[in-house]
PDB file of C-alpha atoms and ligand atoms in Angstrom:
ATOM      1  CA  UNK N 324      45.876  98.383  30.828  1.00  0.00           C
ATOM      2  CA  UNK N 325      49.632  98.851  31.068  1.00  0.00           C
ATOM      3  CA  UNK N 326      51.847  96.169  29.598  1.00  0.00           C
ATOM      4  CA  UNK N 327      55.493  95.616  30.571  1.00  0.00           C
ATOM      5  CA  UNK N 328      57.565  93.238  28.428  1.00  0.00           C
ATOM      6  CA  UNK N 329      60.837  91.851  29.787  1.00  0.00           C
ATOM      7  CA  UNK N 330      63.537  89.537  28.460  1.00  0.00           C
ATOM      8  CA  UNK N 331      63.390  86.958  31.238  1.00  0.00           C
ATOM      9  CA  UNK N 332      61.129  85.549  33.926  1.00  0.00           C
ATOM     10  CA  UNK N 333      63.537  86.940  36.501  1.00  0.00           C
ATOM     11  CA  UNK N 334      63.196  90.478  35.130  1.00  0.00           C
ATOM     12  CA  UNK N 335      59.419  90.098  35.183  1.00  0.00           C
ATOM     13  CA  UNK N 336      59.607  89.176  38.870  1.00  0.00           C
ATOM     14  CA  UNK N 337      61.896  92.148  39.592  1.00  0.00           C
ATOM     15  CA  UNK N 338      59.438  94.521  37.913  1.00  0.00           C
ATOM     16  CA  UNK N 339      56.472  92.894  39.674  1.00  0.00           C
ATOM     17  CA  UNK N 340      58.185  93.268  43.054  1.00  0.00           C
ATOM     18  CA  UNK N 341      59.065  96.899  42.409  1.00  0.00           C
ATOM     19  CA  UNK N 342      55.468  97.622  41.393  1.00  0.00           C
ATOM     20  CA  UNK N 343      54.026  95.778  44.393  1.00  0.00           C
ATOM     21  CA  UNK N 344      56.319  97.519  46.887  1.00  0.00           C
ATOM     22  CA  UNK N 345      55.359 100.938  45.501  1.00  0.00           C
ATOM     23  CA  UNK N 346      51.609 100.238  45.415  1.00  0.00           C
ATOM     24  CA  UNK N 347      51.502  98.738  48.919  1.00  0.00           C
ATOM     25  CA  UNK N 348      53.604 101.541  50.399  1.00  0.00           C
ATOM     26  CA  UNK N 349      51.009 104.030  49.141  1.00  0.00           C
ATOM     27  CA  UNK N 350      47.917 101.901  49.809  1.00  0.00           C
ATOM     28  CA  UNK N 351      45.123 103.427  51.895  1.00  0.00           C
ATOM     29  CA  UNK N 352      43.721 100.007  52.657  1.00  0.00           C
ATOM     30  CA  UNK N 353      46.282  97.463  53.777  1.00  0.00           C
ATOM     31  CA  UNK N 354      44.830  94.462  51.995  1.00  0.00           C
ATOM     32  CA  UNK N 355      46.713  92.390  49.410  1.00  0.00           C
ATOM     33  CA  UNK N 356      45.153  89.831  47.073  1.00  0.00           C
ATOM     34  CA  UNK N 357      47.409  86.818  46.593  1.00  0.00           C
ATOM     35  CA  UNK N 358      47.516  84.074  43.981  1.00  0.00           C
ATOM     36  CA  UNK N 359      48.933  80.564  43.831  1.00  0.00           C
ATOM     37  CA  UNK N 360      50.363  78.615  40.888  1.00  0.00           C
ATOM     38  CA  UNK N 361      53.999  78.686  39.766  1.00  0.00           C
ATOM     39  CA  UNK N 362      54.051  82.166  38.241  1.00  0.00           C
ATOM     40  CA  UNK N 363      53.979  84.329  41.409  1.00  0.00           C
ATOM     41  CA  UNK N 364      56.640  82.254  43.226  1.00  0.00           C
ATOM     42  CA  UNK N 365      59.633  84.381  42.078  1.00  0.00           C
ATOM     43  CA  UNK N 366      57.698  87.478  43.211  1.00  0.00           C
ATOM     44  CA  UNK N 367      57.106  85.922  46.649  1.00  0.00           C
ATOM     45  CA  UNK N 368      60.817  85.100  46.841  1.00  0.00           C
ATOM     46  CA  UNK N 369      61.599  88.791  46.285  1.00  0.00           C
ATOM     47  CA  UNK N 370      59.051  89.816  48.923  1.00  0.00           C
ATOM     48  CA  UNK N 371      60.741  87.474  51.442  1.00  0.00           C
ATOM     49  CA  UNK N 372      64.181  88.818  50.504  1.00  0.00           C
ATOM     50  CA  UNK N 373      63.026  92.419  50.945  1.00  0.00           C
ATOM     51  CA  UNK N 374      61.495  91.493  54.315  1.00  0.00           C
ATOM     52  CA  UNK N 375      64.771  89.872  55.428  1.00  0.00           C
ATOM     53  CA  UNK N 376      66.533  93.127  54.540  1.00  0.00           C
ATOM     54  CA  UNK N 377      64.007  95.117  56.558  1.00  0.00           C
ATOM     55  CA  UNK N 378      62.703  96.933  53.477  1.00  0.00           C
ATOM     56  CA  UNK N 379      59.213  95.430  53.271  1.00  0.00           C
ATOM     57  CA  UNK N 380      56.661  93.875  55.569  1.00  0.00           C
ATOM     58  CA  UNK N 381      53.135  92.509  55.405  1.00  0.00           C
ATOM     59  CA  UNK N 382      52.904  92.723  59.207  1.00  0.00           C
ATOM     60  CA  UNK N 383      50.078  95.259  59.040  1.00  0.00           C
ATOM     61  CA  UNK N 384      48.391  93.681  56.020  1.00  0.00           C
ATOM     62  CA  UNK N 385      45.546  91.297  55.488  1.00  0.00           C
ATOM     63  CA  UNK N 386      45.871  88.924  52.529  1.00  0.00           C
ATOM     64  CA  UNK N 387      43.013  87.323  50.606  1.00  0.00           C
ATOM     65  CA  UNK N 388      43.603  84.320  48.369  1.00  0.00           C
ATOM     66  CA  UNK N 389      41.980  84.063  44.973  1.00  0.00           C
ATOM     67  CA  UNK N 390      40.765  80.508  45.282  1.00  0.00           C
ATOM     68  CA  UNK N 391      40.932  77.120  46.985  1.00  0.00           C
ATOM     69  CA  UNK N 392      40.281  73.500  46.116  1.00  0.00           C
ATOM     70  CA  UNK N 393      37.138  71.801  47.407  1.00  0.00           C
ATOM     71  CA  UNK N 394      37.660  68.545  49.251  1.00  0.00           C
ATOM     72  CA  UNK N 395      41.435  68.597  49.545  1.00  0.00           C
ATOM     73  CA  UNK N 396      43.092  67.055  52.616  1.00  0.00           C
ATOM     74  CA  UNK N 397      43.650  69.985  55.028  1.00  0.00           C
ATOM     75  CA  UNK N 398      47.266  68.866  55.486  1.00  0.00           C
ATOM     76  CA  UNK N 399      47.998  68.560  51.753  1.00  0.00           C
ATOM     77  CA  UNK N 400      50.875  70.883  50.804  1.00  0.00           C
ATOM     78  CA  UNK N 401      48.950  71.931  47.692  1.00  0.00           C
ATOM     79  CA  UNK N 402      45.959  73.147  49.649  1.00  0.00           C
ATOM     80  CA  UNK N 403      46.275  76.818  48.729  1.00  0.00           C
ATOM     81  CA  UNK N 404      46.107  77.938  52.339  1.00  0.00           C
ATOM     82  CA  UNK N 405      49.161  75.746  53.012  1.00  0.00           C
ATOM     83  CA  UNK N 406      50.979  76.993  49.884  1.00  0.00           C
ATOM     84  CA  UNK N 407      50.455  80.605  50.931  1.00  0.00           C
ATOM     85  CA  UNK N 408      51.501  79.876  54.514  1.00  0.00           C
ATOM     86  CA  UNK N 409      54.717  78.326  53.225  1.00  0.00           C
ATOM     87  CA  UNK N 410      55.412  81.278  50.918  1.00  0.00           C
ATOM     88  CA  UNK N 411      54.332  84.265  52.973  1.00  0.00           C
ATOM     89  CA  UNK N 412      53.340  83.701  56.605  1.00  0.00           C
ATOM     90  CA  UNK N 413      55.630  84.407  59.521  1.00  0.00           C
ATOM     91  CA  UNK N 414      58.463  86.710  60.517  1.00  0.00           C
ATOM     92  CA  UNK N 415      60.897  84.513  58.624  1.00  0.00           C
ATOM     93  CA  UNK N 416      58.835  85.078  55.434  1.00  0.00           C
ATOM     94  CA  UNK N 417      57.054  88.389  54.804  1.00  0.00           C
ATOM     95  CA  UNK N 418      55.728  89.197  58.278  1.00  0.00           C
ATOM     96  CA  UNK N 419      52.153  88.266  57.290  1.00  0.00           C
ATOM     97  CA  UNK N 420      50.276  86.899  60.308  1.00  0.00           C
ATOM     98  CA  UNK N 421      48.421  83.609  59.920  1.00  0.00           C
ATOM     99  CA  UNK N 422      45.233  85.136  61.318  1.00  0.00           C
ATOM    100  CA  UNK N 423      45.449  87.797  58.594  1.00  0.00           C
ATOM    101  CA  UNK N 424      45.608  85.239  55.777  1.00  0.00           C
ATOM    102  CA  UNK N 425      42.116  84.591  54.427  1.00  0.00           C
ATOM    103  CA  UNK N 426      41.394  81.703  52.069  1.00  0.00           C
ATOM    104  CA  UNK N 427      38.049  80.310  50.921  1.00  0.00           C
ATOM    105  CA  UNK N 428      36.894  77.422  53.115  1.00  0.00           C
ATOM    106  CA  UNK N 429      36.883  74.670  50.490  1.00  0.00           C
ATOM    107  CA  UNK N 430      36.213  72.028  53.123  1.00  0.00           C
ATOM    108  CA  UNK N 431      33.156  73.712  54.630  1.00  0.00           C
ATOM    109  CA  UNK N 432      30.030  71.518  54.945  1.00  0.00           C
ATOM    110  CA  UNK N 433      28.491  73.701  52.227  1.00  0.00           C
ATOM    111  CA  UNK N 434      31.215  75.304  50.087  1.00  0.00           C
ATOM    112  CA  UNK N 435      28.620  77.484  48.316  1.00  0.00           C
ATOM    113  CA  UNK N 436      27.738  79.124  51.637  1.00  0.00           C
ATOM    114  CA  UNK N 437      31.460  79.470  52.380  1.00  0.00           C
ATOM    115  CA  UNK N 438      31.873  81.190  48.999  1.00  0.00           C
ATOM    116  CA  UNK N 439      29.196  83.769  49.847  1.00  0.00           C
ATOM    117  CA  UNK N 440      30.783  84.337  53.252  1.00  0.00           C
ATOM    118  CA  UNK N 441      34.197  84.801  51.668  1.00  0.00           C
ATOM    119  CA  UNK N 442      32.843  87.375  49.235  1.00  0.00           C
ATOM    120  CA  UNK N 443      31.246  89.231  52.142  1.00  0.00           C
ATOM    121  CA  UNK N 444      34.526  89.160  54.054  1.00  0.00           C
ATOM    122  CA  UNK N 445      36.379  90.717  51.118  1.00  0.00           C
ATOM    123  CA  UNK N 446      33.710  93.435  50.954  1.00  0.00           C
ATOM    124  CA  UNK N 447      34.000  93.998  54.705  1.00  0.00           C
ATOM    125  CA  UNK N 448      37.805  94.394  54.695  1.00  0.00           C
ATOM    126  CA  UNK N 449      38.181  95.632  51.110  1.00  0.00           C
ATOM    127  CA  UNK N 450      38.826  97.027  48.734  1.00  0.00           C
ATOM    128  CA  UNK N 451      41.860  94.880  47.973  1.00  0.00           C
ATOM    129  CA  UNK N 452      44.604  97.425  47.227  1.00  0.00           C
ATOM    130  CA  UNK N 453      46.437  95.147  44.800  1.00  0.00           C
ATOM    131  CA  UNK N 454      45.319  91.769  43.503  1.00  0.00           C
ATOM    132  CA  UNK N 455      48.144  89.562  42.191  1.00  0.00           C
ATOM    133  CA  UNK N 456      47.027  87.309  39.328  1.00  0.00           C
ATOM    134  CA  UNK N 457      48.449  84.547  37.172  1.00  0.00           C
ATOM    135  CA  UNK N 458      46.653  83.379  34.042  1.00  0.00           C
ATOM    136  CA  UNK N 459      45.846  79.899  32.771  1.00  0.00           C
ATOM    137  CA  UNK N 460      46.728  78.823  29.234  1.00  0.00           C
ATOM    138  CA  UNK N 461      42.955  78.876  28.606  1.00  0.00           C
ATOM    139  CA  UNK N 462      42.651  82.459  29.883  1.00  0.00           C
ATOM    140  CA  UNK N 463      41.308  81.694  33.325  1.00  0.00           C
ATOM    141  CA  UNK N 464      42.049  83.904  36.309  1.00  0.00           C
ATOM    142  CA  UNK N 465      41.452  82.370  39.697  1.00  0.00           C
ATOM    143  CA  UNK N 466      39.408  79.335  38.711  1.00  0.00           C
ATOM    144  CA  UNK N 467      37.125  81.371  36.447  1.00  0.00           C
ATOM    145  CA  UNK N 468      37.144  79.086  33.442  1.00  0.00           C
ATOM    146  CA  UNK N 469      35.966  79.909  29.889  1.00  0.00           C
ATOM    147  CA  UNK N 470      32.201  80.395  29.756  1.00  0.00           C
ATOM    148  CA  UNK N 471      31.969  82.026  33.177  1.00  0.00           C
ATOM    149  CA  UNK N 472      29.854  85.102  33.865  1.00  0.00           C
ATOM    150  CA  UNK N 473      31.944  88.235  33.523  1.00  0.00           C
ATOM    151  CA  UNK N 474      30.343  89.745  36.644  1.00  0.00           C
ATOM    152  CA  UNK N 475      30.161  86.711  38.948  1.00  0.00           C
ATOM    153  CA  UNK N 476      31.025  86.853  42.633  1.00  0.00           C
ATOM    154  CA  UNK N 477      32.919  84.269  44.691  1.00  0.00           C
ATOM    155  CA  UNK N 478      31.406  80.894  43.856  1.00  0.00           C
ATOM    156  CA  UNK N 479      32.000  77.151  43.720  1.00  0.00           C
ATOM    157  CA  UNK N 480      32.696  75.472  40.397  1.00  0.00           C
ATOM    158  CA  UNK N 481      34.151  72.398  38.749  1.00  0.00           C
ATOM    159  CA  UNK N 482      37.660  72.495  37.299  1.00  0.00           C
ATOM    160  CA  UNK N 483      38.056  71.914  33.583  1.00  0.00           C
ATOM    161  CA  UNK N 484      39.902  68.845  32.362  1.00  0.00           C
ATOM    162  CA  UNK N 485      42.659  71.150  31.043  1.00  0.00           C
ATOM    163  CA  UNK N 486      43.176  72.852  34.398  1.00  0.00           C
ATOM    164  CA  UNK N 487      43.270  69.520  36.222  1.00  0.00           C
ATOM    165  CA  UNK N 488      45.876  68.343  33.698  1.00  0.00           C
ATOM    166  CA  UNK N 489      47.869  71.567  34.164  1.00  0.00           C
ATOM    167  CA  UNK N 490      47.826  71.110  37.938  1.00  0.00           C
ATOM    168  CA  UNK N 491      48.508  67.377  38.121  1.00  0.00           C
ATOM    169  CA  UNK N 492      52.250  68.096  38.332  1.00  0.00           C
ATOM    170  CA  UNK N 493      51.494  69.069  41.942  1.00  0.00           C
ATOM    171  CA  UNK N 494      49.613  65.788  42.556  1.00  0.00           C
ATOM    172  CA  UNK N 495      52.057  62.994  41.655  1.00  0.00           C
ATOM    173  CA  UNK N 496      51.196  63.520  37.956  1.00  0.00           C
ATOM    174  CA  UNK N 497      47.896  61.749  38.625  1.00  0.00           C
ATOM    175  CA  UNK N 498      44.844  63.657  37.366  1.00  0.00           C
ATOM    176  CA  UNK N 499      42.593  61.586  39.622  1.00  0.00           C
ATOM    177  CA  UNK N 500      44.332  63.105  42.626  1.00  0.00           C
ATOM    178  CA  UNK N 501      43.597  66.675  41.507  1.00  0.00           C
ATOM    179  CA  UNK N 502      40.445  67.883  43.271  1.00  0.00           C
ATOM    180  CA  UNK N 503      37.506  68.269  40.877  1.00  0.00           C
ATOM    181  CA  UNK N 504      35.996  71.339  42.514  1.00  0.00           C
ATOM    182  CA  UNK N 505      36.987  74.770  43.745  1.00  0.00           C
ATOM    183  CA  UNK N 506      35.842  77.951  45.415  1.00  0.00           C
ATOM    184  CA  UNK N 507      37.075  81.017  43.555  1.00  0.00           C
ATOM    185  CA  UNK N 508      36.734  84.756  43.706  1.00  0.00           C
ATOM    186  CA  UNK N 509      34.482  85.653  40.801  1.00  0.00           C
ATOM    187  CA  UNK N 510      35.431  88.020  38.015  1.00  0.00           C
ATOM    188  CA  UNK N 511      33.223  90.684  39.597  1.00  0.00           C
ATOM    189  CA  UNK N 512      35.036  90.206  42.902  1.00  0.00           C
ATOM    190  CA  UNK N 513      38.446  90.492  41.229  1.00  0.00           C
ATOM    191  CA  UNK N 514      37.309  93.624  39.371  1.00  0.00           C
ATOM    192  CA  UNK N 515      36.541  95.287  42.733  1.00  0.00           C
ATOM    193  CA  UNK N 516      40.268  95.406  43.575  1.00  0.00           C
ATOM    194  CA  UNK N 517      41.687  98.910  43.386  1.00  0.00           C
ATOM    195  CA  UNK N 518      44.577  97.610  41.266  1.00  0.00           C
ATOM    196  CA  UNK N 519      45.382  94.306  39.617  1.00  0.00           C
ATOM    197  CA  UNK N 520      48.831  92.971  38.707  1.00  0.00           C
ATOM    198  CA  UNK N 521      48.835  90.043  36.292  1.00  0.00           C
ATOM    199  CA  UNK N 522      52.054  88.142  35.621  1.00  0.00           C
ATOM    200  CA  UNK N 523      52.517  85.661  32.761  1.00  0.00           C
ATOM    201  CA  UNK N 524      55.650  83.880  31.638  1.00  0.00           C
ATOM    202  CA  UNK N 525      56.391  81.210  29.055  1.00  0.00           C
ATOM    203  CA  UNK N 526      55.294  80.416  25.517  1.00  0.00           C
ATOM    204  CA  UNK N 527      52.278  78.376  26.656  1.00  0.00           C
ATOM    205  CA  UNK N 528      50.692  81.632  27.905  1.00  0.00           C
ATOM    206  CA  UNK N 529      51.127  83.521  24.598  1.00  0.00           C
ATOM    207  CA  UNK N 530      47.581  82.893  23.301  1.00  0.00           C
ATOM    208  CA  UNK N 531      46.014  83.794  26.639  1.00  0.00           C
ATOM    209  CA  UNK N 532      48.087  86.999  26.883  1.00  0.00           C
ATOM    210  CA  UNK N 533      47.117  88.026  23.348  1.00  0.00           C
ATOM    211  CA  UNK N 534      43.412  87.579  24.160  1.00  0.00           C
ATOM    212  CA  UNK N 535      43.790  89.232  27.571  1.00  0.00           C
ATOM    213  CA  UNK N 536      45.407  92.366  26.169  1.00  0.00           C
ATOM    214  CA  UNK N 537      44.185  92.699  22.582  1.00  0.00           C
ATOM    215  CA  UNK N 538      41.244  90.334  22.122  1.00  0.00           C
ATOM    216  CA  UNK N 539      37.570  91.118  22.487  1.00  0.00           C
ATOM    217  CA  UNK N 540      36.159  91.074  26.006  1.00  0.00           C
ATOM    218  CA  UNK N 541      34.632  87.632  26.089  1.00  0.00           C
ATOM    219  CA  UNK N 542      33.644  84.815  28.419  1.00  0.00           C
ATOM    220  CA  UNK N 543      35.740  82.599  26.157  1.00  0.00           C
ATOM    221  CA  UNK N 544      38.861  84.269  27.598  1.00  0.00           C
ATOM    222  CA  UNK N 545      37.817  85.247  31.145  1.00  0.00           C
ATOM    223  CA  UNK N 546      40.944  87.359  31.818  1.00  0.00           C
ATOM    224  CA  UNK N 547      39.891  89.717  28.999  1.00  0.00           C
ATOM    225  CA  UNK N 548      37.472  91.365  31.463  1.00  0.00           C
ATOM    226  CA  UNK N 549      40.566  93.103  32.878  1.00  0.00           C
ATOM    227  CA  UNK N 550      40.460  95.414  29.833  1.00  0.00           C
ATOM    228  CA  UNK N 551      37.557  97.013  31.713  1.00  0.00           C
ATOM    229  CA  UNK N 552      39.643  97.540  34.867  1.00  0.00           C
ATOM    230  CA  UNK N 553      40.861 101.129  35.382  1.00  0.00           C
ATOM    231  CA  UNK N 554      44.220 100.085  36.862  1.00  0.00           C
ATOM    232  CA  UNK N 555      45.516  96.820  35.458  1.00  0.00           C
ATOM    233  CA  UNK N 556      49.223  96.107  34.980  1.00  0.00           C
ATOM    234  CA  UNK N 557      50.282  93.093  32.911  1.00  0.00           C
ATOM    235  CA  UNK N 558      53.931  91.982  33.174  1.00  0.00           C
ATOM    236  CA  UNK N 559      55.125  89.349  30.713  1.00  0.00           C
ATOM    237  CA  UNK N 560      58.320  87.853  29.357  1.00  0.00           C
ATOM    238  CA  UNK N 561      59.153  87.813  25.640  1.00  0.00           C
ATOM    239  CA  UNK N 562      57.791  84.287  25.227  1.00  0.00           C
ATOM    240  CA  UNK N 563      54.394  85.154  26.684  1.00  0.00           C
ATOM    241  CA  UNK N 564      54.337  88.421  24.675  1.00  0.00           C
ATOM    242  CA  UNK N 565      55.128  86.672  21.382  1.00  0.00           C
ATOM    243  CA  UNK N 566      51.615  86.980  19.897  1.00  0.00           C
ATOM    244  CA  UNK N 567      50.909  90.602  20.860  1.00  0.00           C
ATOM    245  CA  UNK N 568      50.602  93.103  17.996  1.00  0.00           C
ATOM    246  CA  UNK N 569      51.281  96.447  19.667  1.00  0.00           C
ATOM    247  CA  UNK N 570      54.544  95.566  21.420  1.00  0.00           C
ATOM    248  CA  UNK N 571      56.415  98.681  20.199  1.00  0.00           C
ATOM    249  CA  UNK N 572      53.734 100.864  21.738  1.00  0.00           C
ATOM    250  CA  UNK N 573      53.763  98.972  25.061  1.00  0.00           C
ATOM    251  CA  UNK N 574      57.561  99.084  25.271  1.00  0.00           C
ATOM    252  CA  UNK N 575      57.714 102.799  24.461  1.00  0.00           C
ATOM    253  CA  UNK N 576      55.032 103.677  26.971  1.00  0.00           C
ATOM    254  CA  UNK N 577      56.638 101.538  29.673  1.00  0.00           C
ATOM    255  CA  UNK N 578      60.008 103.238  29.123  1.00  0.00           C
ATOM    256  CA  UNK N 579      58.425 106.674  29.185  1.00  0.00           C
ATOM    257  CA  UNK N 580      56.622 106.031  32.460  1.00  0.00           C
ATOM    258  CA  UNK N 581      59.288 103.982  34.312  1.00  0.00           C
ATOM    259  CA  UNK N 582      62.464 106.054  34.024  1.00  0.00           C
TER     260      UNK N 582
HETATM  261  P1  PGA W1021      50.645  78.832  36.763  1.00  0.00           P
HETATM  262  O1  PGA W1021      49.077  78.925  36.876  1.00  0.00           O
HETATM  263  O2  PGA W1021      51.183  80.086  37.365  1.00  0.00           O
HETATM  264  O3  PGA W1021      51.030  77.626  37.560  1.00  0.00           O
HETATM  265  O4  PGA W1021      50.980  78.722  35.313  1.00  0.00           O
HETATM  266  C1  PGA W1021      48.466  80.125  36.583  1.00  0.00           C
HETATM  267  C2  PGA W1021      46.965  79.981  36.707  1.00  0.00           C
HETATM  268  O5  PGA W1021      46.441  78.907  36.394  1.00  0.00           O
HETATM  269  O6  PGA W1021      46.320  80.943  37.106  1.00  0.00           O
END
């Protein structure tokens, strides 16, 4: 696991964009894994800017989302398919084509069947060359909440109270409006990506980042499974890095390998 520590959220996004452009330019398989939440938004802004300058395009790429709510109004702007359309799809964004954006079908008659189908689709088109990830304050990635199997595949689940509280800012600050269920890539599915890029910013992520990078691998902190990934890059700001022990080592190694 490589850890990059930067002074500001903006510098984290710059580093994430640089990393993503390099990895995708060299990718054998043109498939990107995308995430929602607030954290990746500055990265998506940089991807759009690079596309506008003619330096980057997802025109030839497929994109697979990490997760989706179950039972959300298809027109709701917070439906993750709609969020990702707004951020990435179209020539005025990153060049990604709508038919090449895959999201779990949270409104399928049987979301569990849709979850299996989604996992199969990732296998069919995969491996995902680079999976972008955020992290929850409780250490979740995707909607893999504490207590989850470390090898699970795409599945349906219920959201924890904490995650619904964290997300209610997108739903008129009303927890009752936050969907109670989700379909999410499982930890085993995420681990199949050739590379993963996790971004975390802000002091409320400091505990999760400490457990992700330096804790024991444990279902209590689902993101910690990424310690077992051969190519994981974790980019954090100072606030999110505040509880890490080996920061001098991470900084020195980052400088040595990113001249
Ligand atoms: P956030 O969410 O980027 O909105 O903090 C991250 C996550 O829950 O994965």
